[in-house]
């Protein structure tokens, strides 16, 4: 069974979706540790409430290098196999990315390669989608490489943009799909059904590359 480490910076609703899917035995993996780069976030409370070891390393109180060193130490000490970025907003060091090649995944609230990259996080993503006039947005689970939102794509789900959408309403609707897409990606990885070949990800078996309805 894979040891999963989840990194959060906020409310942790995606962390919750993982915990729920593990509890319901949809995912054959275990969240062994949760780490936040900022104090006071609800994601940490969710972890503690579920009895999962939780660490807070305040990114404002330490440099980027120290933050990453501490994260690496915790990941190693909990023998983490798979790192899940669930709304984690700091930059991971090259050392962590190299140590966990094709073993770090991220959920992004747009259809990559649109509306992603530096500066595209939170409501800014959805505001940009609406301002651009895009008819479709969605969410993407991808492996993390040295770039920002540039790693190989595992799963995507398209979500329609409505005429009267606000950034908030679009964010809310997409988040519901994130809560299905991320657990599905983790489920497949835990089953050993996700293979990376260059930029392409091959899903082994008869798997639709979108979230279950
Ligand atoms: C999600 O929209 C996710 O796509 C993005 O950050 C948000 C985190 O939400 N990376 P939560 O903390 O999981 O509720």
Coordinates of N, CA and C and ligand atoms in Angstrom, one line a residue:
X1 N 0.8 -1.2 0.0 CA 0.0 0.0 0.0 C 0.9 1.3 0.0
X2 N 0.5 2.2 -0.9 CA 1.4 3.4 -1.0 C 1.2 4.3 0.2
X3 N 2.3 4.9 0.7 CA 2.3 5.9 1.7 C 2.1 7.3 1.0
X4 N 1.1 8.0 1.3 CA 0.8 9.2 0.6 C 1.0 10.4 1.6
X5 N 1.7 11.4 1.1 CA 1.9 12.7 1.8 C 1.2 13.8 1.1
X6 N 0.3 14.5 1.8 CA -0.5 15.6 1.2 C 0.0 16.9 1.7
X7 N 0.2 17.8 0.7 CA 0.7 19.2 1.0 C -0.5 20.1 0.8
X8 N -0.8 21.0 1.7 CA -1.9 21.9 1.6 C -1.5 23.3 2.0
X9 N -2.3 24.3 1.5 CA -2.0 25.7 1.9 C -3.3 26.4 2.3
X10 N -4.4 25.6 2.3 CA -5.7 26.3 2.5 C -6.7 25.4 3.2
X11 N -8.0 25.5 2.7 CA -9.1 24.8 3.3 C -9.0 23.3 3.3
X12 N -8.3 22.7 2.3 CA -8.1 21.3 2.3 C -9.4 20.5 1.9
X13 N -10.2 21.1 1.1 CA -11.4 20.2 0.6 C -11.0 19.1 -0.3
X14 N -9.9 19.3 -1.0 CA -9.4 18.2 -1.8 C -8.7 17.1 -0.9
X15 N -8.1 17.5 0.1 CA -7.6 16.6 1.1 C -8.7 15.8 1.7
X16 N -9.8 16.4 2.0 CA -11.0 15.8 2.5 C -11.5 14.7 1.6
X17 N -11.5 15.1 0.3 CA -12.1 14.1 -0.7 C -11.2 12.9 -0.8
X18 N -9.9 13.0 -0.6 CA -9.0 11.9 -0.5 C -9.2 11.1 0.7
X19 N -9.4 11.7 1.9 CA -9.6 11.0 3.1 C -10.9 10.2 3.0
X20 N -11.9 10.8 2.4 CA -13.2 10.1 2.3 C -13.1 8.9 1.4
X21 N -12.4 9.1 0.3 CA -12.3 7.9 -0.6 C -11.5 6.8 -0.1
X22 N -10.5 7.1 0.8 CA -9.7 6.1 1.4 C -10.5 5.4 2.5
X23 N -11.3 6.2 3.2 CA -12.2 5.6 4.2 C -13.2 4.6 3.6
X24 N -13.7 5.0 2.4 CA -14.7 4.2 1.7 C -14.0 3.1 0.9
X25 N -12.7 2.9 1.1 CA -12.0 1.9 0.5 C -11.9 1.9 -1.1
X26 N -12.1 3.2 -1.6 CA -11.9 3.3 -3.0 C -10.5 3.5 -3.5
X27 N -9.7 3.8 -2.5 CA -8.2 4.0 -2.8 C -7.4 3.1 -1.9
X28 N -6.6 2.3 -2.5 CA -5.7 1.4 -1.7 C -4.5 2.1 -1.3
X29 N -4.5 3.1 -0.5 CA -3.4 3.8 -0.1 C -3.7 4.4 1.3
X30 N -2.6 5.0 1.9 CA -2.8 5.6 3.2 C -2.2 6.9 3.3
X31 N -2.9 7.9 3.7 CA -2.3 9.3 3.9 C -1.5 9.2 5.3
X32 N -0.2 9.2 5.2 CA 0.6 9.0 6.4 C 0.9 10.4 7.0
X33 N 0.9 11.4 6.2 CA 1.3 12.7 6.8 C 0.7 13.9 5.9
X34 N 0.3 15.0 6.6 CA -0.1 16.2 5.9 C 0.8 17.3 6.3
X35 N 1.2 18.1 5.4 CA 2.1 19.3 5.7 C 1.4 20.5 5.1
X36 N 1.5 21.6 5.9 CA 1.0 22.9 5.4 C 2.2 23.9 5.5
X37 N 2.2 24.8 4.5 CA 3.3 25.9 4.5 C 2.8 27.1 5.1
X38 N 1.6 27.1 5.7 CA 1.1 28.3 6.5 C 0.2 27.9 7.7
X39 N 0.4 28.6 8.8 CA -0.4 28.2 10.0 C -1.8 28.6 9.9
X40 N -2.6 27.9 10.7 CA -4.0 28.3 10.8 C -5.0 27.9 9.7
X41 N -4.5 27.0 8.8 CA -5.4 26.6 7.7 C -6.2 25.4 8.1
X42 N -7.4 25.4 7.5 CA -8.4 24.3 7.9 C -7.9 22.9 7.5
X43 N -7.2 22.9 6.4 CA -6.6 21.6 6.0 C -5.9 20.8 7.1
X44 N -5.2 21.6 7.9 CA -4.5 20.9 9.0 C -5.5 20.4 10.1
X45 N -6.5 21.2 10.3 CA -7.5 20.7 11.3 C -8.2 19.4 10.8
X46 N -8.4 19.4 9.5 CA -9.0 18.1 8.9 C -8.1 16.9 9.1
X47 N -6.8 17.1 8.9 CA -5.9 16.0 9.1 C -5.9 15.6 10.6
X48 N -5.8 16.6 11.5 CA -5.7 16.2 12.9 C -7.0 15.5 13.3
X49 N -8.1 16.0 12.8 CA -9.4 15.4 13.1 C -9.5 13.9 12.7
X50 N -8.7 13.6 11.7 CA -8.8 12.2 11.2 C -7.6 11.4 11.8
X51 N -6.9 12.0 12.7 CA -5.8 11.3 13.4 C -4.5 11.2 12.5
X52 N -4.4 12.0 11.5 CA -3.2 11.9 10.6 C -2.2 12.9 11.1
X53 N -0.9 12.5 11.2 CA 0.1 13.4 11.7 C 0.2 14.7 10.7
X54 N 0.2 15.8 11.4 CA 0.2 17.1 10.6 C 1.3 18.0 11.0
X55 N 2.0 18.6 10.0 CA 3.1 19.5 10.3 C 2.8 20.8 9.7
X56 N 3.1 21.9 10.4 CA 3.0 23.3 9.8 C 4.4 23.9 9.8
X57 N 4.8 24.3 8.6 CA 6.1 25.0 8.5 C 5.8 26.4 7.8
X58 N 5.8 27.4 8.7 CA 5.4 28.7 8.2 C 6.4 29.3 7.2
X59 N 5.9 29.4 5.9 CA 6.9 29.8 4.9 C 7.3 31.2 5.1
X60 N 6.5 32.0 5.8 CA 6.9 33.4 6.0 C 8.0 33.5 7.1
X61 N 8.1 32.5 8.0 CA 9.0 32.5 9.1 C 10.4 31.9 8.7
X62 N 10.5 31.4 7.5 CA 11.7 30.7 7.1 C 11.9 30.9 5.6
X63 N 13.1 30.7 5.2 CA 13.4 30.8 3.7 C 12.9 29.6 3.0
X64 N 12.8 29.8 1.7 CA 12.3 28.7 0.8 C 13.1 27.4 0.9
X65 N 14.5 27.6 1.1 CA 15.3 26.4 1.2 C 15.0 25.7 2.5
X66 N 14.9 26.4 3.6 CA 14.6 25.8 4.9 C 13.2 25.1 4.9
X67 N 12.2 25.7 4.3 CA 10.9 25.1 4.1 C 11.0 23.8 3.4
X68 N 11.7 23.8 2.3 CA 11.8 22.6 1.5 C 12.6 21.5 2.2
X69 N 13.7 21.9 2.9 CA 14.4 20.9 3.7 C 13.6 20.2 4.7
X70 N 12.7 21.0 5.4 CA 11.9 20.5 6.4 C 10.9 19.5 5.8
X71 N 10.3 19.9 4.6 CA 9.3 19.1 4.0 C 10.0 17.7 3.5
X72 N 11.2 17.9 3.0 CA 11.9 16.6 2.5 C 12.1 15.7 3.7
X73 N 12.6 16.3 4.8 CA 12.8 15.4 6.0 C 11.6 14.7 6.5
X74 N 10.4 15.4 6.5 CA 9.2 14.8 6.9 C 8.8 13.7 5.9
X75 N 8.8 14.0 4.6 CA 8.5 13.0 3.6 C 9.3 11.7 3.7
X76 N 10.6 11.9 4.0 CA 11.5 10.8 4.2 C 11.1 10.0 5.4
X77 N 10.9 10.7 6.5 CA 10.7 10.0 7.8 C 9.3 9.3 7.8
X78 N 8.4 9.7 6.9 CA 7.1 8.9 6.8 C 7.1 8.0 5.6
X79 N 8.3 7.8 5.1 CA 8.5 6.9 3.9 C 7.4 7.1 2.8
X80 N 7.2 8.4 2.5 CA 6.2 8.8 1.5 C 6.6 8.3 0.1
X81 N 5.6 7.6 -0.5 CA 5.8 7.2 -1.9 C 5.3 8.2 -2.9
X82 N 4.1 8.7 -2.6 CA 3.4 9.6 -3.5 C 3.1 10.9 -2.7
X83 N 3.5 12.0 -3.4 CA 3.2 13.4 -2.8 C 2.0 14.0 -3.6
X84 N 1.0 14.4 -2.9 CA -0.2 15.0 -3.5 C -0.2 16.5 -3.1
X85 N -0.1 17.4 -4.1 CA -0.3 18.8 -3.8 C -1.8 19.1 -3.9
X86 N -2.4 19.4 -2.8 CA -3.8 19.6 -2.8 C -4.1 21.1 -2.4
X87 N -3.9 22.0 -3.4 CA -4.0 23.4 -3.0 C -2.8 23.9 -2.3
X88 N -1.6 23.4 -2.7 CA -0.3 23.8 -2.1 C 0.2 24.9 -2.9
X89 N 0.6 26.1 -2.3 CA 0.9 27.2 -3.1 C 2.4 27.6 -3.1
X90 N 3.3 27.0 -2.3 CA 4.7 27.3 -2.4 C 5.4 26.5 -3.5
X91 N 6.6 27.0 -3.9 CA 7.3 26.3 -4.9 C 8.1 25.1 -4.3
X92 N 8.0 23.9 -4.8 CA 8.8 22.8 -4.3 C 10.3 22.9 -4.9
X93 N 11.2 22.6 -4.1 CA 12.6 22.7 -4.6 C 12.9 21.6 -5.6
X94 N 13.9 21.9 -6.4 CA 14.4 20.9 -7.4 C 14.8 19.6 -6.8
X95 N 15.3 19.7 -5.6 CA 15.7 18.5 -4.9 C 14.6 17.6 -4.6
X96 N 13.4 18.1 -4.1 CA 12.3 17.3 -3.9 C 11.7 16.7 -5.2
X97 N 11.6 17.6 -6.2 CA 11.1 17.2 -7.5 C 11.9 16.0 -8.1
X98 N 13.3 16.2 -7.9 CA 14.1 15.1 -8.4 C 14.0 13.8 -7.6
X99 N 13.9 14.0 -6.3 CA 13.8 12.8 -5.4 C 12.4 12.0 -5.7
X100 N 11.4 12.8 -6.1 CA 10.1 12.2 -6.3 C 9.7 12.4 -7.7
X101 N 10.5 12.0 -8.6 CA 10.2 12.1 -10.1 C 9.0 11.2 -10.4
X102 N 8.0 11.8 -11.1 CA 6.8 11.1 -11.4 C 6.1 10.5 -10.2
X103 N 6.3 11.1 -9.0 CA 5.7 10.7 -7.8 C 5.1 11.9 -7.0
X104 N 5.0 13.0 -7.7 CA 4.3 14.2 -7.1 C 3.2 14.6 -8.1
X105 N 2.0 14.7 -7.6 CA 0.9 15.1 -8.5 C 0.2 16.4 -7.9
X106 N -0.4 17.2 -8.8 CA -1.0 18.4 -8.4 C -2.4 18.5 -9.1
X107 N -3.3 19.2 -8.4 CA -4.6 19.4 -9.0 C -4.7 20.9 -9.4
X108 N -5.0 21.2 -10.6 CA -5.1 22.6 -11.1 C -6.5 22.9 -11.6
X109 N -7.1 24.0 -11.2 CA -8.5 24.3 -11.6 C -8.7 24.9 -12.9
X110 N -8.1 24.4 -14.0 CA -8.4 24.8 -15.3 C -7.9 23.6 -16.2
X111 N -8.3 23.7 -17.5 CA -7.8 22.7 -18.5 C -6.4 23.1 -19.0
X112 N -5.4 22.5 -18.4 CA -4.0 22.8 -18.8 C -3.9 22.4 -20.2
X113 N -3.2 23.1 -21.2 CA -2.3 24.2 -20.9 C -2.9 25.6 -20.9
X114 N -4.3 25.7 -20.7 CA -4.9 27.1 -20.6 C -5.0 27.5 -19.2
X115 N -4.8 28.8 -19.0 CA -5.1 29.4 -17.7 C -4.3 28.7 -16.6
X116 N -3.0 28.5 -16.8 CA -2.1 27.9 -15.8 C -0.8 28.6 -15.9
X117 N 0.1 28.2 -15.0 CA 1.5 28.8 -15.0 C 1.6 29.8 -13.9
X118 N 2.7 30.5 -13.8 CA 2.9 31.5 -12.7 C 1.8 32.5 -12.6
X119 N 1.3 32.7 -11.4 CA 0.3 33.7 -11.1 C -1.1 33.1 -11.2
X120 N -1.3 32.0 -11.9 CA -2.7 31.4 -12.0 C -3.0 30.5 -10.8
X121 N -3.6 31.1 -9.8 CA -4.0 30.2 -8.7 C -5.3 30.9 -8.1
X122 N -6.0 30.1 -7.4 CA -7.2 30.6 -6.7 C -8.2 31.2 -7.7
X123 N -8.9 32.3 -7.3 CA -9.9 32.9 -8.1 C -9.4 33.5 -9.3
X124 N -8.1 33.8 -9.3 CA -7.5 34.5 -10.5 C -7.7 33.6 -11.8
X125 N -7.6 32.3 -11.6 CA -7.8 31.4 -12.7 C -9.1 31.6 -13.3
X126 N -10.2 31.5 -12.5 CA -11.6 31.6 -13.0 C -11.9 33.0 -13.5
X127 N -11.3 34.0 -12.9 CA -11.6 35.4 -13.4 C -11.0 35.5 -14.8
X128 N -9.8 34.9 -15.0 CA -9.2 35.0 -16.3 C -10.0 34.2 -17.4
X129 N -10.5 33.1 -17.0 CA -11.4 32.3 -17.9 C -12.6 33.1 -18.3
X130 N -13.2 33.7 -17.4 CA -14.5 34.5 -17.7 C -14.1 35.7 -18.5
X131 N -13.1 36.4 -18.2 CA -12.7 37.6 -18.9 C -12.3 37.3 -20.4
X132 N -11.7 36.1 -20.5 CA -11.3 35.7 -21.9 C -12.5 35.3 -22.7
X133 N -13.5 34.9 -22.1 CA -14.7 34.5 -22.8 C -14.7 33.0 -23.2
X134 N -13.9 32.2 -22.5 CA -13.9 30.8 -22.8 C -15.2 30.2 -22.4
X135 N -15.6 29.2 -23.2 CA -16.9 28.5 -23.0 C -16.7 27.3 -22.1
X136 N -15.5 26.8 -22.1 CA -15.3 25.6 -21.3 C -14.0 25.8 -20.4
X137 N -14.1 25.4 -19.2 CA -12.9 25.3 -18.3 C -12.9 23.9 -17.8
X138 N -12.4 23.8 -16.5 CA -12.3 22.4 -16.0 C -11.2 22.3 -15.0
X139 N -10.8 21.0 -14.8 CA -9.7 20.8 -13.9 C -8.7 19.7 -14.4
X140 N -7.5 19.7 -13.9 CA -6.5 18.8 -14.5 C -5.7 18.3 -13.3
X141 N -5.4 17.0 -13.3 CA -4.5 16.4 -12.4 C -3.2 16.0 -13.2
X142 N -2.1 16.5 -12.8 CA -0.8 16.3 -13.6 C 0.3 16.0 -12.7
X143 N 1.3 15.3 -13.2 CA 2.6 15.1 -12.5 C 3.3 16.5 -12.4
X144 N 4.1 16.6 -11.4 CA 4.8 17.9 -11.1 C 6.2 17.7 -11.6
X145 N 6.6 18.6 -12.5 CA 8.1 18.7 -12.9 C 8.6 20.0 -12.5
X146 N 9.8 20.4 -13.1 CA 10.4 21.7 -12.6 C 9.6 22.9 -13.0
X147 N 8.8 22.9 -13.9 CA 8.0 24.0 -14.3 C 6.7 24.2 -13.5
X148 N 6.0 25.3 -13.8 CA 4.7 25.5 -13.1 C 3.6 25.0 -13.9
X149 N 2.9 24.0 -13.5 CA 1.8 23.3 -14.2 C 2.2 22.8 -15.5
X150 N 3.4 22.3 -15.7 CA 3.9 21.9 -17.0 C 4.1 20.3 -17.1
X151 N 3.9 19.6 -16.0 CA 4.2 18.2 -16.0 C 3.1 17.4 -16.8
X152 N 3.4 16.1 -17.1 CA 2.5 15.2 -17.8 C 1.1 15.2 -17.2
X153 N 0.1 15.2 -18.1 CA -1.3 15.3 -17.6 C -1.8 13.8 -17.4
X154 N -2.4 13.6 -16.2 CA -3.0 12.3 -15.9 C -4.5 12.2 -16.2
X155 N -5.2 13.2 -15.7 CA -6.7 13.2 -15.9 C -7.2 14.6 -16.1
X156 N -8.2 14.8 -16.9 CA -8.8 16.1 -17.0 C -10.3 16.0 -17.1
X157 N -11.0 17.0 -16.6 CA -12.4 17.1 -16.7 C -12.9 18.4 -17.2
X158 N -13.6 18.5 -18.3 CA -14.1 19.7 -18.8 C -15.4 20.1 -18.1
X159 N -15.5 21.4 -17.8 CA -16.7 22.0 -17.1 C -17.1 23.2 -17.9
X160 N -18.4 23.2 -18.2 CA -19.0 24.3 -19.0 C -18.9 25.7 -18.2
X161 N -18.6 26.7 -19.0 CA -18.7 28.1 -18.3 C -20.1 28.6 -18.7
X162 N -20.9 29.0 -17.7 CA -22.2 29.6 -18.0 C -22.2 31.1 -18.2
X163 N -23.2 31.6 -18.9 CA -23.3 33.0 -19.3 C -23.2 33.9 -18.0
X164 N -23.9 33.5 -17.0 CA -23.9 34.3 -15.8 C -22.9 33.9 -14.7
X165 N -21.9 33.1 -15.1 CA -20.9 32.7 -14.1 C -20.1 33.9 -13.5
X166 N -19.8 33.9 -12.2 CA -18.9 34.8 -11.6 C -17.6 33.9 -11.3
X167 N -16.5 34.5 -11.1 CA -15.3 33.6 -10.7 C -15.6 32.7 -9.5
X168 N -16.5 33.2 -8.6 CA -16.8 32.4 -7.4 C -17.7 31.2 -7.8
X169 N -18.7 31.4 -8.7 CA -19.6 30.4 -9.0 C -18.9 29.3 -9.9
X170 N -18.0 29.8 -10.8 CA -17.2 28.8 -11.6 C -16.3 28.0 -10.7
X171 N -15.6 28.7 -9.8 CA -14.7 28.0 -8.9 C -15.4 26.9 -8.1
X172 N -16.6 27.2 -7.6 CA -17.4 26.3 -6.8 C -17.8 25.0 -7.7
X173 N -18.2 25.3 -8.9 CA -18.7 24.2 -9.7 C -17.5 23.3 -10.1
X174 N -16.4 23.9 -10.4 CA -15.2 23.1 -10.8 C -14.7 22.3 -9.6
X175 N -14.7 23.0 -8.4 CA -14.2 22.3 -7.2 C -14.9 20.9 -7.0
X176 N -16.2 20.9 -7.3 CA -16.9 19.7 -7.1 C -16.3 18.5 -8.0
X177 N -15.9 18.9 -9.2 CA -15.3 17.9 -10.1 C -13.9 17.6 -9.6
X178 N -13.2 18.6 -9.0 CA -11.8 18.3 -8.5 C -11.9 17.2 -7.5
X179 N -13.0 17.2 -6.7 CA -13.2 16.3 -5.6 C -13.4 14.8 -6.1
X180 N -13.7 14.7 -7.4 CA -13.8 13.4 -8.0 C -12.5 13.0 -8.8
X181 N -12.0 14.1 -9.4 CA -10.8 13.8 -10.3 C -9.5 13.4 -9.5
X182 N -9.3 14.2 -8.5 CA -8.0 13.9 -7.7 C -8.1 12.5 -7.1
X183 N -9.2 12.1 -6.4 CA -9.2 10.8 -5.8 C -9.1 9.7 -6.9
X184 N -9.6 9.9 -8.1 CA -9.6 9.0 -9.2 C -8.1 8.8 -9.6
X185 N -7.4 9.9 -9.7 CA -6.0 9.8 -10.1 C -5.2 9.1 -9.1
X186 N -5.4 9.4 -7.8 CA -4.7 8.7 -6.7 C -5.0 7.2 -6.7
X187 N -6.3 6.9 -6.9 CA -6.7 5.5 -7.0 C -5.9 4.7 -8.0
X188 N -5.9 5.3 -9.2 CA -5.2 4.6 -10.4 C -3.7 4.5 -10.1
X189 N -3.1 5.5 -9.5 CA -1.6 5.4 -9.2 C -1.4 4.3 -8.1
X190 N -2.3 4.3 -7.1 CA -2.1 3.3 -6.1 C -2.3 1.8 -6.7
X191 N -3.0 1.7 -7.7 CA -3.2 0.4 -8.4 C -2.1 0.1 -9.4
X192 N -1.2 1.1 -9.5 CA -0.1 0.9 -10.5 C -0.5 1.0 -11.9
X193 N -1.6 1.7 -12.2 CA -2.2 1.8 -13.5 C -1.8 3.1 -14.3
X194 N -0.9 3.8 -13.8 CA -0.5 5.1 -14.4 C 1.0 5.0 -14.8
X195 N 1.3 5.0 -16.1 CA 2.7 5.0 -16.5 C 3.0 6.2 -17.3
X196 N 4.2 6.8 -17.1 CA 4.6 8.0 -17.7 C 5.7 7.6 -18.8
X197 N 5.4 8.1 -20.0 CA 6.4 7.9 -21.1 C 6.6 9.3 -21.8
X198 N 7.7 10.0 -21.4 CA 7.9 11.3 -21.9 C 6.8 12.2 -21.4
X199 N 6.2 12.9 -22.3 CA 5.0 13.8 -21.9 C 3.7 13.1 -21.7
X200 N 3.7 11.9 -22.2 CA 2.4 11.1 -22.3 C 2.3 10.2 -21.0
X201 N 1.0 10.2 -20.6 CA 0.7 9.3 -19.5 C -0.2 8.2 -20.0
X202 N 0.2 7.0 -19.8 CA -0.7 5.9 -20.3 C -1.4 5.3 -19.1
X203 N -2.8 5.2 -19.2 CA -3.6 4.6 -18.2 C -3.9 3.2 -18.6
X204 N -3.5 2.3 -17.7 CA -3.6 0.9 -18.0 C -5.0 0.4 -17.6
X205 N -5.6 -0.3 -18.6 CA -7.0 -0.8 -18.4 C -8.0 0.1 -19.1
X206 N -9.2 -0.2 -19.0 CA -10.3 0.6 -19.7 C -10.7 1.8 -18.8
X207 N -10.0 2.9 -18.9 CA -10.2 4.0 -18.0 C -10.6 5.2 -18.8
X208 N -11.7 5.8 -18.6 CA -12.0 7.1 -19.3 C -11.1 8.2 -18.6
X209 N -10.4 9.0 -19.4 CA -9.4 10.0 -18.8 C -10.1 11.2 -18.2
X210 N -11.3 11.0 -17.7 CA -12.0 12.1 -17.0 C -12.6 11.6 -15.7
X211 N -13.1 12.5 -14.9 CA -13.7 12.1 -13.6 C -14.9 11.2 -13.8
X212 N -15.1 10.3 -12.9 CA -16.3 9.5 -12.9 C -17.5 10.5 -12.7
X213 N -18.6 10.3 -13.4 CA -19.8 11.2 -13.3 C -20.5 11.0 -11.9
Ligands
LIG1 C1 -8.3 24.0 -5.6 O1 -9.1 24.7 -6.5 C2 -7.1 23.4 -6.3 O2 -7.4 23.1 -7.7 C3 -6.1 24.5 -6.3 O3 -6.3 25.0 -5.0 C4 -7.6 24.8 -4.5 C5 -7.5 24.2 -3.2 O4 -8.7 24.0 -2.6 N1 -4.8 24.0 -6.6 P1 -8.8 23.1 -1.2 O5 -7.8 23.7 -0.3 O6 -8.5 21.7 -1.6 O7 -10.2 23.3 -0.7

